[in-house]
Amino acid sequence: MGNTSYKKPLIVLCVTGCIAAYKACDLLRGFQKLGFDVQVVMTEHAKEFVSPQTFEALSAYPVLSEMFEIPQNPIPHIKLGQQSAAVVIAPATANIIAKIAQGRADDLVSSIALAASVPVLVAPAMNEVMYNNPATIDNLKTIASRGVLLIDPIYGHMACGGEGKGHLAPVEDIIEQTLIALGFGQKLRGKNVLITAGPTQEPIDAVRYITNRSSGKMGYALAMAAAKQGAHVTLISGPVALPAPEICDVINVVTTQEMFEAVKRFFASYDMAIFTAAVCDFRPEVTFEGKLKKGVDNEKLTSLSLIENPDILAWAGKNKTKDQIVIGFAAETDNLLENAKAKLVSKNADFIVGNDVSGGKVFGKDEACALLIYKDKSIELDCNNKELLARDILDFIV
Ligand code: CTP
């Protein structure tokens, strides 16, 4: 493609020459937060409004403008429009809309639009008289009839003075329309979702701790899946080696007590809470400040006394209102159905997702199978990678 080193799904953001070009910076940031890489393509006129360096610094990729500027890839207009997730033209001038309507391909932006096989979204922004000109109206109708997704401008202050309809649609609307075009859902729009993930760690001394094999992958996958359904997600994470999903608010904790405090702080204002964390049920009664030494502190090390940690899910089950949904997990090596059903009752959860973790399954792995327990029912969800399983769990629950 334009640059072969894209690491994530790609949005091609085409910026054309309009005073609203600076808003494309926020759009770029918004797409990045959702986990996309963004390749910015600018027309020559767009560079009169925002310098390419601004977009390069924000996107970490060179801005493209010329058809043949990358020697190793002389046809970026074909590849960008076919191997990206979507092409978003924002702001789109009357001129680029006219070119797309005519099927012209005399610069990189119009060529990408003509060659695109992925969703193309166009967010017009221009003077109101230009927007209402019958030529522009016809052009917009033409491109919409051919499948281009239009994001209507709004009424607002015009750069040339006065007020009128021609103001670029709000950045959030452009992002929302893009997500819908990409098949993301809106099932959790407006909802607050709280998720615990990963293991907790309970310190013994300055260097030693008790923990478990949880990688956090399931919780992180659920956080992404909920956010992609439009939820505002707060992820309370124990120590994991996963990148923080930018789309969520992440609160890092270490011990069970810290995780419990964070849950208590947020729980009341959340619509749904999902407890995927593999919480340490016990912690050392005494934590030693320095490092215990073999030969000197053997007695302390061999006679560690443990005390019970709070059960966070059980606390949430006890304190939930009738409008809150509480979902727990049950990691079992034996009698999955029986144990998961018992946890549904003892923790007063609305759903329990049961995982068979016998023989080293699930913990740390990319795939999992799940048995969903609710009321007196149980449903087996297909084994899948954790991203797809997370989507299926949420689909079912929502
Ligand atoms: N859980 C919790 N706080 C704890 C222990 C568990 O919030 N102190 C939650 C987990 O996040 C999970 C569910 O309770 O959603 C079940 O956790 P699991 O470890 O399977 O069960 P435990 O209650 O710890 O019981 P056991 O270890 O005996 O199976």
Coordinates of C-alpha atoms and ligand atoms in Angstrom, one line a residue:
M1 CA 0.0 0.0 0.0
G2 CA 1.1 3.6 0.4
N3 CA 3.3 2.4 3.3
T4 CA 3.6 -1.3 3.9
S5 CA 4.2 -1.0 7.6
Y6 CA 0.6 -0.4 8.8
K7 CA 0.1 -2.5 11.9
K8 CA -3.6 -2.1 12.4
P9 CA -6.7 -1.9 10.2
L10 CA -6.3 1.2 8.1
I11 CA -8.5 4.2 7.5
V12 CA -7.5 6.4 4.5
L13 CA -8.3 9.9 5.5
C14 CA -8.5 12.3 2.5
V15 CA -8.3 16.0 3.4
T16 CA -9.2 18.6 0.8
G17 CA -8.8 22.4 0.7
C18 CA -11.2 23.9 3.1
I19 CA -10.9 25.9 6.4
A20 CA -12.3 22.8 8.2
A21 CA -9.2 20.9 7.3
Y22 CA -7.8 21.4 10.8
K23 CA -10.7 19.3 12.1
A24 CA -9.3 16.3 10.3
C25 CA -6.6 16.3 13.1
D26 CA -9.3 15.4 15.6
L27 CA -10.8 12.9 13.2
L28 CA -7.4 11.2 12.8
R29 CA -7.0 11.0 16.6
G30 CA -10.5 9.6 17.0
F31 CA -9.8 6.8 14.5
Q32 CA -6.5 6.0 16.3
K33 CA -8.3 5.7 19.6
L34 CA -10.6 3.2 18.1
G35 CA -7.5 1.1 17.1
F36 CA -7.0 2.1 13.5
D37 CA -3.9 3.2 11.7
V38 CA -4.6 6.4 9.6
Q39 CA -3.0 7.2 6.2
V40 CA -3.6 10.8 5.4
V41 CA -3.9 11.9 1.8
M42 CA -4.0 15.6 1.0
T43 CA -4.9 17.6 -2.0
E44 CA -2.5 20.4 -2.9
H45 CA -5.1 23.0 -1.7
A46 CA -5.5 21.3 1.6
K47 CA -1.8 22.0 2.3
E48 CA -2.8 25.7 2.3
F49 CA -4.8 25.2 5.4
V50 CA -2.9 22.6 7.5
S51 CA 0.7 21.5 6.9
P52 CA 1.4 17.9 6.0
Q53 CA 3.9 17.8 8.9
T54 CA 1.0 18.1 11.4
F55 CA -0.7 15.0 10.0
E56 CA 2.6 13.2 9.7
A57 CA 3.4 13.9 13.4
L58 CA -0.1 12.7 14.4
S59 CA -0.4 9.7 12.2
A60 CA 3.3 8.6 12.2
Y61 CA 3.1 8.0 8.5
P62 CA 4.2 10.2 5.6
V63 CA 1.3 12.2 4.0
L64 CA 0.6 11.2 0.4
S65 CA -0.4 13.6 -2.3
E66 CA 1.2 12.6 -5.5
M67 CA 0.2 9.6 -7.7
F68 CA 3.7 8.3 -8.2
E69 CA 5.7 9.5 -5.3
I70 CA 6.5 6.1 -3.7
P71 CA 9.0 4.3 -6.0
Q72 CA 8.2 0.9 -4.4
N73 CA 4.5 1.4 -4.9
P74 CA 3.6 3.3 -8.0
I75 CA -0.2 2.6 -7.6
P76 CA -1.2 3.7 -4.1
H77 CA -4.5 4.9 -5.4
I78 CA -5.5 1.4 -6.2
K79 CA -4.2 -0.3 -3.1
L80 CA -5.3 2.3 -0.6
G81 CA -8.9 2.2 -1.8
Q82 CA -9.0 -1.6 -1.8
Q83 CA -6.9 -2.9 1.1
S84 CA -7.9 -0.3 3.7
A85 CA -11.0 -0.6 5.9
A86 CA -12.6 2.6 4.6
V87 CA -11.9 5.8 2.7
V88 CA -13.1 9.0 4.5
I89 CA -13.0 12.3 2.7
A90 CA -13.3 15.0 5.3
P91 CA -13.6 17.8 4.7
A92 CA -14.8 17.3 1.1
T93 CA -14.9 20.5 -1.1
A94 CA -17.5 21.1 -3.8
N95 CA -14.6 20.5 -6.2
I96 CA -13.7 16.9 -5.0
I97 CA -17.4 16.0 -4.9
A98 CA -17.7 17.2 -8.5
K99 CA -14.7 15.1 -9.5
I100 CA -16.0 12.0 -7.8
A101 CA -19.4 12.5 -9.5
Q102 CA -17.7 12.7 -12.9
G103 CA -15.4 9.8 -12.2
R104 CA -12.3 11.9 -12.7
A105 CA -8.9 10.7 -11.5
D106 CA -6.6 13.6 -11.9
D107 CA -5.1 13.6 -8.4
L108 CA -4.6 11.1 -5.7
V109 CA -7.8 11.7 -3.7
S110 CA -10.1 11.5 -6.7
S111 CA -8.2 8.4 -8.0
I112 CA -8.5 6.7 -4.6
A113 CA -12.3 7.4 -4.6
L114 CA -12.7 6.1 -8.1
A115 CA -10.7 2.9 -7.4
A116 CA -12.1 2.2 -4.0
S117 CA -13.8 -1.1 -3.3
V118 CA -14.2 -0.4 0.4
P119 CA -16.8 2.0 1.9
V120 CA -16.2 5.6 0.9
L121 CA -17.6 8.3 3.2
V122 CA -17.8 11.9 2.2
A123 CA -18.3 14.8 4.7
P124 CA -18.9 18.0 2.7
A125 CA -17.8 21.4 4.1
M126 CA -18.2 24.6 2.1
N127 CA -19.9 27.9 1.8
E128 CA -23.6 27.6 2.0
V129 CA -24.2 29.1 -1.5
M130 CA -21.8 26.5 -3.0
Y131 CA -23.5 23.7 -1.1
N132 CA -27.0 24.8 -2.3
N133 CA -25.9 25.3 -5.9
P134 CA -27.9 22.9 -8.1
A135 CA -24.6 21.6 -9.5
T136 CA -23.4 20.5 -6.1
I137 CA -26.8 19.1 -5.1
D138 CA -26.8 17.0 -8.3
N139 CA -23.3 15.9 -7.7
L140 CA -24.1 14.8 -4.2
K141 CA -27.2 12.9 -5.4
T142 CA -25.1 11.2 -8.0
I143 CA -22.4 10.0 -5.7
A144 CA -24.9 8.9 -3.1
S145 CA -26.8 6.9 -5.7
R146 CA -23.5 5.1 -6.5
G147 CA -22.9 4.1 -2.9
V148 CA -20.9 6.9 -1.5
L149 CA -22.0 7.5 2.1
L150 CA -22.7 11.2 2.7
I151 CA -22.3 12.8 6.2
D152 CA -24.4 15.9 5.8
P153 CA -22.9 19.3 6.9
I154 CA -24.6 21.1 9.7
Y155 CA -25.8 24.7 10.2
G156 CA -23.1 26.9 11.7
H157 CA -20.8 29.9 11.4
M158 CA -19.2 30.2 8.0
A159 CA -15.5 31.2 7.5
C160 CA -16.6 33.8 4.9
G161 CA -19.0 35.4 7.4
G162 CA -22.6 34.8 8.5
E163 CA -24.2 31.5 9.3
G164 CA -25.4 28.7 7.0
K165 CA -25.5 25.0 6.3
G166 CA -22.1 24.0 5.1
H167 CA -20.3 23.5 8.4
L168 CA -18.4 20.1 8.6
A169 CA -20.4 17.5 10.5
P170 CA -19.1 17.0 14.1
V171 CA -16.1 14.7 14.3
E172 CA -18.0 12.2 16.5
D173 CA -20.7 11.9 13.8
I174 CA -18.2 11.2 11.1
I175 CA -16.5 8.5 13.3
E176 CA -19.9 7.0 14.2
Q177 CA -21.0 6.8 10.5
T178 CA -17.6 5.3 9.6
L179 CA -18.0 2.6 12.3
I180 CA -21.5 1.8 11.1
A181 CA -20.2 1.5 7.5
L182 CA -17.6 -0.9 8.8
G183 CA -20.2 -3.1 10.4
F184 CA -19.6 -2.0 14.0
G185 CA -22.7 -2.0 16.1
Q186 CA -24.4 0.6 18.2
K187 CA -25.9 -1.9 20.7
L188 CA -24.2 -0.3 23.7
R189 CA -24.2 3.3 22.6
G190 CA -24.7 5.5 25.7
K191 CA -23.9 2.7 28.1
N192 CA -21.1 2.6 30.7
V193 CA -19.4 -0.8 30.9
L194 CA -16.9 -1.7 33.7
I195 CA -14.5 -4.6 33.1
T196 CA -11.9 -6.2 35.4
A197 CA -9.1 -8.1 33.7
G198 CA -5.9 -9.9 34.2
P199 CA -4.5 -11.4 37.3
T200 CA -3.9 -9.6 40.6
Q201 CA -0.6 -9.8 42.4
E202 CA -0.1 -10.1 46.1
P203 CA 3.3 -9.1 47.4
I204 CA 5.2 -11.3 49.8
D205 CA 8.3 -9.1 50.0
A206 CA 10.1 -6.5 47.9
V207 CA 10.7 -9.0 45.1
R208 CA 8.3 -12.0 45.5
Y209 CA 4.5 -12.1 44.9
I210 CA 1.7 -14.6 44.5
T211 CA -0.3 -14.5 41.3
N212 CA -1.8 -16.8 38.6
R213 CA -1.6 -17.6 34.9
S214 CA -4.2 -15.0 33.6
S215 CA -3.0 -13.1 30.6
G216 CA -5.8 -10.6 30.6
K217 CA -6.6 -11.3 26.9
M218 CA -10.3 -12.2 27.5
G219 CA -11.0 -9.0 29.5
Y220 CA -9.2 -6.8 27.0
A221 CA -11.1 -8.5 24.1
L222 CA -14.4 -7.8 25.9
A223 CA -13.3 -4.2 26.5
M224 CA -12.7 -3.7 22.8
A225 CA -15.9 -5.5 21.8
A226 CA -18.0 -3.3 24.1
A227 CA -16.3 -0.2 22.9
K228 CA -16.9 -1.2 19.3
Q229 CA -20.6 -1.4 20.2
G230 CA -20.5 2.2 21.2
A231 CA -20.1 1.7 25.0
H232 CA -17.9 3.9 27.2
V233 CA -15.6 1.3 28.8
T234 CA -13.6 1.5 32.0
L235 CA -11.1 -1.3 32.1
I236 CA -9.6 -2.1 35.6
S237 CA -6.6 -4.1 34.8
G238 CA -4.2 -6.1 36.9
P239 CA -0.5 -6.4 35.6
V240 CA -0.6 -7.8 32.0
A241 CA 1.7 -7.6 29.0
L242 CA -0.9 -6.2 26.7
P243 CA -1.1 -2.8 25.1
A244 CA -3.7 -0.6 26.7
P245 CA -6.7 -0.3 24.3
E246 CA -6.8 3.5 23.6
I247 CA -10.5 3.3 23.0
C248 CA -11.1 2.6 26.8
D249 CA -10.3 4.3 30.0
V250 CA -7.7 2.0 31.7
I251 CA -7.0 1.9 35.4
N252 CA -4.0 -0.1 36.4
V253 CA -4.0 -1.9 39.7
V254 CA -1.8 -4.5 41.2
T255 CA -3.4 -6.1 44.2
T256 CA -6.9 -7.4 44.8
Q257 CA -7.6 -4.7 47.4
E258 CA -6.7 -2.0 44.8
M259 CA -9.0 -3.7 42.2
F260 CA -11.8 -3.8 44.8
E261 CA -11.3 -0.1 45.6
A262 CA -11.4 0.9 41.9
V263 CA -14.6 -1.2 41.4
K264 CA -16.3 0.4 44.4
R265 CA -15.4 3.8 43.1
F266 CA -17.0 3.3 39.7
F267 CA -19.6 0.5 40.0
A268 CA -22.7 2.6 40.9
S269 CA -22.6 4.7 37.7
Y270 CA -22.1 1.7 35.3
D271 CA -24.9 -0.1 33.4
M272 CA -22.9 -3.4 33.0
A273 CA -19.9 -4.8 34.9
I274 CA -18.0 -7.8 33.6
F275 CA -15.6 -9.5 36.0
T276 CA -13.0 -11.4 33.9
A277 CA -10.1 -10.9 36.3
A278 CA -8.5 -13.9 37.8
V279 CA -8.4 -12.4 41.3
C280 CA -6.1 -13.8 43.9
D281 CA -8.4 -15.2 46.6
F282 CA -5.8 -15.0 49.3
R283 CA -2.9 -12.7 50.1
P284 CA 0.0 -12.9 52.6
E285 CA -1.0 -11.8 56.0
V286 CA 2.2 -9.9 56.3
T287 CA 4.2 -8.2 53.5
F288 CA 7.9 -7.8 54.2
E289 CA 9.4 -4.5 53.1
G290 CA 12.8 -5.6 52.1
K291 CA 13.9 -8.9 50.4
L292 CA 13.7 -12.0 52.5
K293 CA 17.0 -13.9 52.4
K294 CA 17.3 -17.6 52.0
G295 CA 19.2 -19.1 55.0
V296 CA 18.2 -16.1 57.1
D297 CA 14.5 -15.8 56.7
N298 CA 13.6 -19.5 55.9
E299 CA 11.1 -19.7 58.6
K300 CA 9.2 -16.6 57.4
L301 CA 9.2 -18.0 53.8
T302 CA 8.2 -21.5 54.6
S303 CA 5.4 -20.5 57.0
L304 CA 3.7 -17.9 54.9
S305 CA 0.3 -17.3 56.4
L306 CA -2.5 -16.2 54.0
I307 CA -5.7 -14.3 54.6
E308 CA -8.8 -14.1 52.4
N309 CA -9.3 -11.3 49.9
P310 CA -12.6 -9.6 49.3
D311 CA -14.7 -11.2 46.6
I312 CA -15.3 -8.3 44.2
L313 CA -17.9 -10.0 42.0
A314 CA -19.9 -11.1 45.1
W315 CA -19.8 -7.5 46.4
A316 CA -21.1 -6.2 43.0
G317 CA -23.8 -8.9 43.0
K318 CA -24.9 -7.8 46.4
N319 CA -24.9 -4.1 45.6
K320 CA -26.3 -4.0 42.1
T321 CA -29.6 -2.3 41.3
K322 CA -32.2 -3.9 39.2
D323 CA -31.0 -1.9 36.2
Q324 CA -27.4 -3.1 36.4
I325 CA -26.2 -6.3 34.7
V326 CA -23.4 -8.2 36.5
I327 CA -21.4 -10.8 34.6
G328 CA -18.9 -13.1 36.2
F329 CA -16.5 -15.7 34.9
A330 CA -15.9 -19.2 36.3
A331 CA -12.5 -20.9 35.5
E332 CA -12.9 -24.5 36.4
T333 CA -10.9 -27.7 35.8
D334 CA -13.7 -30.0 37.0
N335 CA -17.5 -30.0 36.9
L336 CA -17.8 -26.8 34.8
L337 CA -21.6 -26.6 34.6
E338 CA -22.2 -27.4 38.2
N339 CA -19.5 -25.0 39.5
A340 CA -20.6 -22.2 37.2
K341 CA -24.2 -22.6 38.2
A342 CA -23.2 -22.5 41.9
K343 CA -21.2 -19.2 41.3
L344 CA -24.2 -17.6 39.5
V345 CA -26.2 -18.1 42.7
S346 CA -23.6 -17.5 45.4
K347 CA -22.4 -14.3 43.7
N348 CA -25.8 -13.1 42.6
A349 CA -24.6 -12.6 39.1
D350 CA -26.9 -12.2 36.1
F351 CA -24.6 -14.3 33.9
I352 CA -21.6 -16.5 34.4
V353 CA -19.2 -17.3 31.6
G354 CA -17.8 -20.7 32.4
N355 CA -14.4 -21.7 31.0
D356 CA -12.9 -25.2 31.2
V357 CA -9.3 -24.5 32.1
S358 CA -8.3 -28.1 32.5
G359 CA -5.0 -29.3 30.8
G360 CA -3.7 -25.7 30.5
K361 CA -6.6 -24.5 28.3
V362 CA -7.7 -20.8 28.2
F363 CA -5.2 -19.1 30.5
G364 CA -2.7 -17.3 28.4
K365 CA -4.1 -18.8 25.2
D366 CA -5.6 -16.9 22.2
E367 CA -8.6 -19.1 22.0
A368 CA -11.3 -20.2 24.4
C369 CA -14.7 -22.0 24.6
A370 CA -17.4 -20.7 26.8
L371 CA -20.5 -22.0 28.5
L372 CA -22.9 -19.1 29.3
I373 CA -25.1 -19.7 32.4
Y374 CA -28.1 -17.5 33.3
K375 CA -31.2 -18.1 35.2
D376 CA -31.7 -21.8 34.9
K377 CA -30.3 -22.0 31.4
S378 CA -26.9 -22.8 29.9
I379 CA -25.8 -22.1 26.3
E380 CA -22.6 -23.3 24.7
L381 CA -20.8 -20.7 22.6
D382 CA -18.6 -21.8 19.8
C383 CA -14.9 -22.1 20.6
N384 CA -13.2 -19.1 18.9
N385 CA -10.3 -16.7 19.3
K386 CA -11.0 -14.4 22.2
E387 CA -11.9 -11.4 20.1
L388 CA -14.7 -13.3 18.4
L389 CA -15.7 -15.0 21.5
A390 CA -16.0 -11.6 23.3
R391 CA -18.2 -10.3 20.5
D392 CA -20.4 -13.4 20.8
I393 CA -20.7 -13.1 24.6
L394 CA -21.7 -9.5 24.3
D395 CA -24.1 -10.2 21.4
F396 CA -25.9 -12.8 23.4
I397 CA -26.1 -10.7 26.6
V398 CA -27.2 -7.5 24.9
Ligands
CTP1 N1 -13.8 -12.9 41.6 C1 -13.8 -11.7 42.2 N2 -13.1 -11.6 43.4 C2 -12.5 -12.6 44.0 C3 -12.6 -13.9 43.4 C4 -13.2 -14.0 42.2 O1 -14.3 -10.7 41.7 N3 -11.9 -12.4 45.1 C5 -14.6 -13.1 40.4 C6 -13.8 -13.4 39.2 O2 -13.4 -12.2 38.5 C7 -14.8 -14.2 38.4 C8 -15.6 -15.0 39.4 O3 -15.5 -14.2 40.6 O4 -15.7 -13.4 37.6 C9 -15.2 -16.4 39.7 O5 -13.8 -16.4 39.9 P1 -13.1 -17.8 40.1 O6 -11.7 -17.6 40.4 O7 -13.5 -18.8 39.1 O8 -13.9 -18.3 41.4 P2 -13.7 -18.1 42.9 O9 -14.8 -17.3 43.5 O10 -12.3 -17.5 43.2 O11 -13.8 -19.6 43.5 P3 -12.8 -20.8 43.3 O12 -11.4 -20.3 43.2 O13 -13.1 -21.6 44.5 O14 -13.3 -21.5 42.0

